[in-house]
Short mmCIF file of C-alpha atoms and ligand atoms in Angstrom, two decimals:
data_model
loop_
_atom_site.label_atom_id
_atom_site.label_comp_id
_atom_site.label_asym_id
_atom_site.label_seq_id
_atom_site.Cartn_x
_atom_site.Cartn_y
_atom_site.Cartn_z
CA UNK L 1 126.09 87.79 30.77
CA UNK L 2 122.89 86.26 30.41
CA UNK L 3 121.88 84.25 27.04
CA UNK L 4 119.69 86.17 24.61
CA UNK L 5 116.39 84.49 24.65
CA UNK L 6 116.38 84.10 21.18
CA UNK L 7 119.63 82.07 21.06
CA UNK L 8 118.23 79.98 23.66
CA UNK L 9 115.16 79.15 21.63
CA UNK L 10 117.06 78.62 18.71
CA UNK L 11 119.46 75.81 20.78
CA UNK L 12 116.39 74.37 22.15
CA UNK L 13 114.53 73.79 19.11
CA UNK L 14 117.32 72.61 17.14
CA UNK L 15 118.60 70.54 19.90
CA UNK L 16 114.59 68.73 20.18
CA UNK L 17 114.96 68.17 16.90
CA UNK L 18 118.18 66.44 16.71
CA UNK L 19 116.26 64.39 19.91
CA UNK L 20 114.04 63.20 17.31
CA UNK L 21 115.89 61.73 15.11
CA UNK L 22 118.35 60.13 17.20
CA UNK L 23 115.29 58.60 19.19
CA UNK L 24 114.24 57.69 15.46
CA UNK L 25 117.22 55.26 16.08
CA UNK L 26 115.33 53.32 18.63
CA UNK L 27 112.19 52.71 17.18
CA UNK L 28 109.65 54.67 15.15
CA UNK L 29 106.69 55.99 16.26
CA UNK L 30 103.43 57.09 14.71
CA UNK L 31 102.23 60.88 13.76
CA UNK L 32 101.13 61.40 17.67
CA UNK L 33 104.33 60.53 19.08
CA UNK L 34 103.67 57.20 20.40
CA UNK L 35 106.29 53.99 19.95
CA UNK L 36 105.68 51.42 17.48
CA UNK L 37 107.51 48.15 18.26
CA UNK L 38 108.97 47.63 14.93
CA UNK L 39 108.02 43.75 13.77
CA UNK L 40 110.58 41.01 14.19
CA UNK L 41 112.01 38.04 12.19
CA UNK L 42 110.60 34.04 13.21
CA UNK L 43 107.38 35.27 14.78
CA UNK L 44 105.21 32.45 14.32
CA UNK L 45 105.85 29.57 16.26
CA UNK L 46 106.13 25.77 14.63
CA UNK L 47 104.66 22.81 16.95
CA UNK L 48 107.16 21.06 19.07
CA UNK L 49 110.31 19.66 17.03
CA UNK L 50 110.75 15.83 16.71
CA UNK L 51 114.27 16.37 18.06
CA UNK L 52 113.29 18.50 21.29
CA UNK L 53 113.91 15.95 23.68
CA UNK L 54 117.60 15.17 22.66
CA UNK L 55 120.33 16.74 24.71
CA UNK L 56 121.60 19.82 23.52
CA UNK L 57 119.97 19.90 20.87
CA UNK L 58 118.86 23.45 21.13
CA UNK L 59 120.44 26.56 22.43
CA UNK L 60 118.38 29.58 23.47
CA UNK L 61 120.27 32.69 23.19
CA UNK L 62 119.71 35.82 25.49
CA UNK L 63 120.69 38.97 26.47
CA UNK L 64 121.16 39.56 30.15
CA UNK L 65 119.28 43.30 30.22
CA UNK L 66 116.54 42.36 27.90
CA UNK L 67 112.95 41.41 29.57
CA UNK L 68 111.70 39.57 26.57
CA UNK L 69 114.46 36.99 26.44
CA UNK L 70 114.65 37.13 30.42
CA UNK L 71 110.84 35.75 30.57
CA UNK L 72 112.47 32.70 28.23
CA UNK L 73 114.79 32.53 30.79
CA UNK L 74 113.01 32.13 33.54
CA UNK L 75 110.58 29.64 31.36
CA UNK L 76 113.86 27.37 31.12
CA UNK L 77 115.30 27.29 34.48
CA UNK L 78 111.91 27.05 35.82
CA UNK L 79 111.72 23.66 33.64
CA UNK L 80 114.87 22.83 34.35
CA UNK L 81 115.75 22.24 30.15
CA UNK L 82 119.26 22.47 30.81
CA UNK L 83 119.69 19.07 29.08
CA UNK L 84 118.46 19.26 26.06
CA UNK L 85 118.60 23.26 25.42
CA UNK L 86 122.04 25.07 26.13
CA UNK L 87 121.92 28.56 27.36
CA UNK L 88 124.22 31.08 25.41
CA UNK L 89 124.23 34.83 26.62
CA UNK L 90 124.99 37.56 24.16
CA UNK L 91 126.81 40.70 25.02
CA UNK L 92 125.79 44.43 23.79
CA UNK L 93 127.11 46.32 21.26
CA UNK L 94 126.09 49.85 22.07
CA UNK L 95 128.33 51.54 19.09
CA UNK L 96 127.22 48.85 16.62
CA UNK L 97 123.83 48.61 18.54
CA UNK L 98 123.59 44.90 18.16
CA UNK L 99 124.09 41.64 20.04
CA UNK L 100 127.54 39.56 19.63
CA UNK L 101 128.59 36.42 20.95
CA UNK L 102 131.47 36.13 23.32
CA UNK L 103 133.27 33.22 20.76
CA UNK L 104 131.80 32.50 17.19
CA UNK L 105 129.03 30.30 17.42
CA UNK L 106 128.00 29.11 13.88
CA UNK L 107 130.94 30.76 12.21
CA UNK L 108 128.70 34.55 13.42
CA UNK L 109 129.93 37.35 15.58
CA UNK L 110 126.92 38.75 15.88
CA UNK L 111 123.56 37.60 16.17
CA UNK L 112 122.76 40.00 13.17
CA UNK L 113 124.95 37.45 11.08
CA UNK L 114 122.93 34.49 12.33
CA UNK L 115 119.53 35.87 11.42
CA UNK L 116 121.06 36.91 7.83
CA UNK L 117 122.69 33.01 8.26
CA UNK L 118 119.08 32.11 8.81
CA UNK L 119 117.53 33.79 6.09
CA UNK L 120 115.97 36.15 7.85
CA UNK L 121 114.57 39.58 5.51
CA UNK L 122 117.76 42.08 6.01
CA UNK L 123 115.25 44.89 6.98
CA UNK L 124 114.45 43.33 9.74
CA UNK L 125 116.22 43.84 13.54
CA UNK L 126 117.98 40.84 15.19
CA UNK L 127 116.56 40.07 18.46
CA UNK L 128 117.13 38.08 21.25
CA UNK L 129 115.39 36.13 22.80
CA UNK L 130 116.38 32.89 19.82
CA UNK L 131 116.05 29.31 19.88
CA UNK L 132 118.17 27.87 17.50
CA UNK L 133 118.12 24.35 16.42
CA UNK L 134 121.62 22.65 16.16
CA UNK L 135 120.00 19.51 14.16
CA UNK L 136 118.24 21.66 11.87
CA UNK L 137 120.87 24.82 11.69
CA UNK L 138 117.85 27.16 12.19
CA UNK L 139 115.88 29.50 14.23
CA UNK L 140 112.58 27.36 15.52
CA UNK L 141 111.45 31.16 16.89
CA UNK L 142 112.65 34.47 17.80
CA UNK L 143 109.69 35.67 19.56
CA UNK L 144 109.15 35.63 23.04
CA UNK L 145 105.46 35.63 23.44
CA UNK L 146 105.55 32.51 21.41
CA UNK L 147 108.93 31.04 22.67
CA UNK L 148 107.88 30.55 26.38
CA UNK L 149 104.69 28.79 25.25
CA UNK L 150 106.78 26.19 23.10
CA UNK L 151 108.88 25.86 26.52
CA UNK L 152 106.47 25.16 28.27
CA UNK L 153 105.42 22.24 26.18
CA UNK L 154 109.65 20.62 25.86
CA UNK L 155 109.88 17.49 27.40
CA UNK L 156 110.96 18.22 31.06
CA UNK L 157 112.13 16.50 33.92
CA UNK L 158 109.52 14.59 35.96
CA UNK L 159 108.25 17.64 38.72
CA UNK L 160 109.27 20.21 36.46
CA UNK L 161 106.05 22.82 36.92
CA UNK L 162 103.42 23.26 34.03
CA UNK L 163 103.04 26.99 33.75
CA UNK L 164 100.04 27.03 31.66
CA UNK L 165 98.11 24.13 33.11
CA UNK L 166 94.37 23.45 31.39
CA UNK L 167 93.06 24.78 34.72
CA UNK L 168 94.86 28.33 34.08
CA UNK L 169 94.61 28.45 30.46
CA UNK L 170 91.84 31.13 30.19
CA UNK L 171 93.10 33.60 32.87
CA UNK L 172 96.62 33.07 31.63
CA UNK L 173 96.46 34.12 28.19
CA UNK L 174 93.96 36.79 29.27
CA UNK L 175 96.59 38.15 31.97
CA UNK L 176 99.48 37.90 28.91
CA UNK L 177 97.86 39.46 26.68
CA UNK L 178 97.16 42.74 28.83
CA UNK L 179 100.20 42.89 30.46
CA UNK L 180 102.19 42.00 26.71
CA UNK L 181 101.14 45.63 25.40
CA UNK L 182 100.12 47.83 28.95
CA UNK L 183 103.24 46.49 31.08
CA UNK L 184 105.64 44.69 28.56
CA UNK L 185 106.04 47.02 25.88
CA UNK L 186 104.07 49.72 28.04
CA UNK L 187 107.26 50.66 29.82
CA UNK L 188 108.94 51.12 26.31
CA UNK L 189 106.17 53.17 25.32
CA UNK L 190 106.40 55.29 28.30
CA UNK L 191 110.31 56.07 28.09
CA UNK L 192 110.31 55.86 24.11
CA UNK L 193 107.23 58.45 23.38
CA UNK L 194 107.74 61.39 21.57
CA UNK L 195 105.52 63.57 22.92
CA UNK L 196 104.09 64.67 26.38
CA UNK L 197 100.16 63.27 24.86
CA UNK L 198 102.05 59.77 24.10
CA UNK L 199 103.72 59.40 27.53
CA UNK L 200 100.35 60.49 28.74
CA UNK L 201 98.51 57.56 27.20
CA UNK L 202 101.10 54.76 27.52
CA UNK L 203 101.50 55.65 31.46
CA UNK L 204 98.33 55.55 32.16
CA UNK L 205 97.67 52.29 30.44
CA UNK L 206 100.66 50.88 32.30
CA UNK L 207 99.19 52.09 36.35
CA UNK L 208 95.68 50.58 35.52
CA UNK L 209 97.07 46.82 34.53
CA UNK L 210 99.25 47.21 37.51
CA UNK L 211 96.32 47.85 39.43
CA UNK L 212 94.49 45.07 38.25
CA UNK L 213 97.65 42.64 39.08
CA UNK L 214 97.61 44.03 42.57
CA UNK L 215 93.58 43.85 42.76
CA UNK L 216 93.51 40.17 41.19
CA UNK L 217 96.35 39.40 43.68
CA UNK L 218 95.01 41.03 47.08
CA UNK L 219 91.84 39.00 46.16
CA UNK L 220 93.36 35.84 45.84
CA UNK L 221 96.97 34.56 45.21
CA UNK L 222 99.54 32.79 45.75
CA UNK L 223 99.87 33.55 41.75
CA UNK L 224 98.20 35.69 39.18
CA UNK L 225 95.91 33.14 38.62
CA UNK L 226 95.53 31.48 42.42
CA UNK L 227 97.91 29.12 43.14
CA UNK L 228 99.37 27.70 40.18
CA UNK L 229 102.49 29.98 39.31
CA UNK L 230 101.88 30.29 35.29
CA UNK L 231 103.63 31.94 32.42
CA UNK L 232 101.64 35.45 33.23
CA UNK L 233 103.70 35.82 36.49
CA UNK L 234 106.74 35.29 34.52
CA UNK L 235 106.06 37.53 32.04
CA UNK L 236 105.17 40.30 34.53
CA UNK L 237 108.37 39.51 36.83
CA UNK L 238 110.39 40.44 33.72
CA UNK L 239 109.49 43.61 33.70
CA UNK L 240 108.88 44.66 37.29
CA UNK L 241 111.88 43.24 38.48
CA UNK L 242 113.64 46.34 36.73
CA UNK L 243 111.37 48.53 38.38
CA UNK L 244 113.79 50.84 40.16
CA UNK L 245 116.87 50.00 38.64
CA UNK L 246 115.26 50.98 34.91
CA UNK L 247 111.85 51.53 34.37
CA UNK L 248 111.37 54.28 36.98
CA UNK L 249 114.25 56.31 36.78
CA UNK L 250 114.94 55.96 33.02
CA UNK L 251 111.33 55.27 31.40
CA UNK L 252 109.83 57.60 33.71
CA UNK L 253 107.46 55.21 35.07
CA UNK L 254 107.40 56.70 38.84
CA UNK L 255 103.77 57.93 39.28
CA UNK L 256 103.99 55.00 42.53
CA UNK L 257 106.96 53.27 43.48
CA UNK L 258 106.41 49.77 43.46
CA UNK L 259 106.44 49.69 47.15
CA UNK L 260 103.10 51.21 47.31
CA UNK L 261 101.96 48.47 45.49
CA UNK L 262 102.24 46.34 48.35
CA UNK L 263 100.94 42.87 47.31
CA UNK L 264 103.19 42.94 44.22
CA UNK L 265 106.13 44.15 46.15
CA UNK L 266 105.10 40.73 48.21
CA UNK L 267 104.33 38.71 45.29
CA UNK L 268 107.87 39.26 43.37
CA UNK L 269 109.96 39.59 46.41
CA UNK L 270 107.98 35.44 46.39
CA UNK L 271 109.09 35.13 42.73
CA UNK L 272 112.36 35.92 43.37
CA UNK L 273 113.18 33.29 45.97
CA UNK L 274 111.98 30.27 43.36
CA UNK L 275 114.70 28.31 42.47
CA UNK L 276 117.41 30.10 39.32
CA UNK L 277 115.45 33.29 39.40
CA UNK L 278 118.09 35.09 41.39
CA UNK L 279 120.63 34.09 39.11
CA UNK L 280 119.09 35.31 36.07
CA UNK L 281 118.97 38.36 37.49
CA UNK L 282 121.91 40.70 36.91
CA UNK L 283 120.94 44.40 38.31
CA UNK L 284 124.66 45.87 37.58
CA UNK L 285 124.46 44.64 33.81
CA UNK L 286 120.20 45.55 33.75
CA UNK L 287 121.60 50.06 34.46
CA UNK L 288 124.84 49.46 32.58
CA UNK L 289 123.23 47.96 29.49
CA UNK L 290 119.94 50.50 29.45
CA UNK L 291 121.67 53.75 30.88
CA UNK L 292 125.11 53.23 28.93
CA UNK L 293 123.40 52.18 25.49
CA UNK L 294 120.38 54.48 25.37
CA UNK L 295 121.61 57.64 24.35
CA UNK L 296 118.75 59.77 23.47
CA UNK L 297 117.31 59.05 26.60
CA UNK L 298 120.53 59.52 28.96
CA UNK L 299 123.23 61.39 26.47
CA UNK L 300 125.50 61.51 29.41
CA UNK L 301 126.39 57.47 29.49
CA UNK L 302 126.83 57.93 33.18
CA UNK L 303 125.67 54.81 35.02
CA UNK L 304 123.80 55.56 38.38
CA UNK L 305 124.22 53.48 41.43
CA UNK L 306 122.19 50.80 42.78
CA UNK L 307 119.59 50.12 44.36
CA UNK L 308 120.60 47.08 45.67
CA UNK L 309 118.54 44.33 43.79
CA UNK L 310 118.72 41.82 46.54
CA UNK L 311 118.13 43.97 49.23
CA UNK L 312 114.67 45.02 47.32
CA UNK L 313 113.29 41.98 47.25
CA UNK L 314 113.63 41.86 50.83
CA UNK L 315 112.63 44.85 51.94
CA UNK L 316 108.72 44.78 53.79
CA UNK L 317 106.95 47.69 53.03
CA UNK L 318 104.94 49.73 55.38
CA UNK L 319 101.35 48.91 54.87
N1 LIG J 1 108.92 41.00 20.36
C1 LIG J 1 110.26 40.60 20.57
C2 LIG J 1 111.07 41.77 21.09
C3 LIG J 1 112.44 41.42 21.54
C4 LIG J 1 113.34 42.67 21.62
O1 LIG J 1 112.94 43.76 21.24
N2 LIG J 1 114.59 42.47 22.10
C5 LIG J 1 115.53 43.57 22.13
C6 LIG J 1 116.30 43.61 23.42
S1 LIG J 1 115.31 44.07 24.79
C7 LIG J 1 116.57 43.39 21.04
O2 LIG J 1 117.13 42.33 20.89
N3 LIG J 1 116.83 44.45 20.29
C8 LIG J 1 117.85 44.48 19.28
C9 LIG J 1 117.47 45.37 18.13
O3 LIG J 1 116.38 45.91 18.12
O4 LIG J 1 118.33 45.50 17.22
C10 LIG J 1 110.25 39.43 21.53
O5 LIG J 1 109.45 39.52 22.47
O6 LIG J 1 110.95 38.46 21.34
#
């Protein structure tokens, strides 16, 4: 027997609005629907610490799913700063949604504890990417934007690449800063808006950078900004390297599969093959983490397959 249609409007509506606030539990968002990255703790970046040079001195702490602590990452390996700044990876906590450590670093389970440890305001989320200073027992920054920049200035080995040379400077930070709130947080805004009008906006934002990148690119290259690889690329990789594991099937950013964007399907199947970038890519933890934690978006939990991360960045497109 078929549903009266009242019943069904009644389900509907009540189930939308139980939607709501459980998507409330990811992140607000402003009267028209659209996400609002709540503000973090540690924002603002001090200069370089006295100690930075000494070995293991400093341990940056990431997730393996999250983009904004893979860009510090890649900033790392890149720079080979294995010596003086340990790498410790934090695992998800979907039913506590928070990040704990494997064994107790600091006397914390969680990295909640450590902010709280570290004085951050208890309103405020606990989020990776960190660098914590062992001398100092503190967080020197829990902001990405501003994390890869201090990176980039540690004391590296001799050949290690500057990724924000004073030749790149300009186009660099101009690059960051579009793709930081179009692509970075764009994708977020895509598959966290509220209404139809907010996805609207936030997609359409996110295809015109993207087009830029792939203009700026077919018109010159190797590299964002010509042939010095810089932190803009990186910052970009993050994000499009989840492309069509995350982003498009979950976010709902599939107006063009990145394949039809054919100079960045070039450009970060070049990325990947640098040296450490394939390893700090994890594809089977990237659709576990995002498809198993994200409930309002996927209320199901069920992880889809593939595709095949290595085999994308292979791939040639038809031109
Ligand atoms: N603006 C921050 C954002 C970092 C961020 O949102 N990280 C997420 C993972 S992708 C996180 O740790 N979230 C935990 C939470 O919100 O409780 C940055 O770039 O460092």
């Amino acid at each position: 027997m078929a549903m009266p249609a009242c019943v069904v409007a009644t389900a509907r509506a009540t189930w939308h609005w139980q939607w709501l606030r459980l998507m409330a539990g990811l992140g607000p968002a402003d009267a028209a629907g659209n996400y609002r990255r709540p503000a973090g703790a540690f924002t603002t970046c001090p200069p370089l610490p006295a100690t930075a040079g000494e070995q293991g001195g400093h341990v940056l702490i990431v997730g393996r799913s999250c983009p904004w602590a893979h860009r510090a990452r890649l900033v790392w390996g890149l720079r080979q700063l294995q010596d003086t700044i340990a790498l410790l990876v934090v695992e998800p906590d979907p039913q506590a949604g928070r990040w704990r450590f494997e064994a107790p670093f600091q006397d914390c389970s969680t990295l909640l504890e450590l902010y709280r440890l570290a004085g951050a305001d208890p309103r405020q989320r606990a989020t990776v990417p960190v660098l914590f200073s062992r001398g100092e027992q503190r967080i020197v920054v829990g902001e990405s934007a501003r994390l890869i920049e201090l990176l980039n200035d540690w004391p590296a080995p001799a050949g290690a690449p500057n990724l924000q040379s004073q030749t790149t400077k300009v186009a660099c930070d101009q690059w960051r800063q579009r793709f930081q709130g179009a692509v970075n947080d764009g994708v977020y805004r895509c598959g966290f808006a509220r209404t139809q009008a907010a996805y609207d906006r936030a997609e359409t934002e996110l295809f015109a950078a993207l087009a830029e990148a792939e203009s700026a690119l077919a018109a010159g290259g190797p590299w964002l900004c010509g042939e010095e690889l810089t932190l803009a690329d990186l910052q970009l990789f993050a994000t499009l390297i989840r492309w069509e594991l995350v982003y498009a099937p979950l976010f709902g950013c599939s107006r063009q599969p990145l394949w039809q964007l054919a100079t960045l399907w070039a450009w970060r199947a070049r990325l990947f093959a640098l040296p450490g970038v394939a390893e700090s890519c994890d594809g089977e933890a990237w659709r576990r983490d995002y498809f198993g934690a994200l409930f309002p978006l996927h209320p199901s939990g069920i992880v889809p397959a593939g595709p095949d991360l290595a085999r994308l960045v292979q791939a040639i497109p038809l031109r």
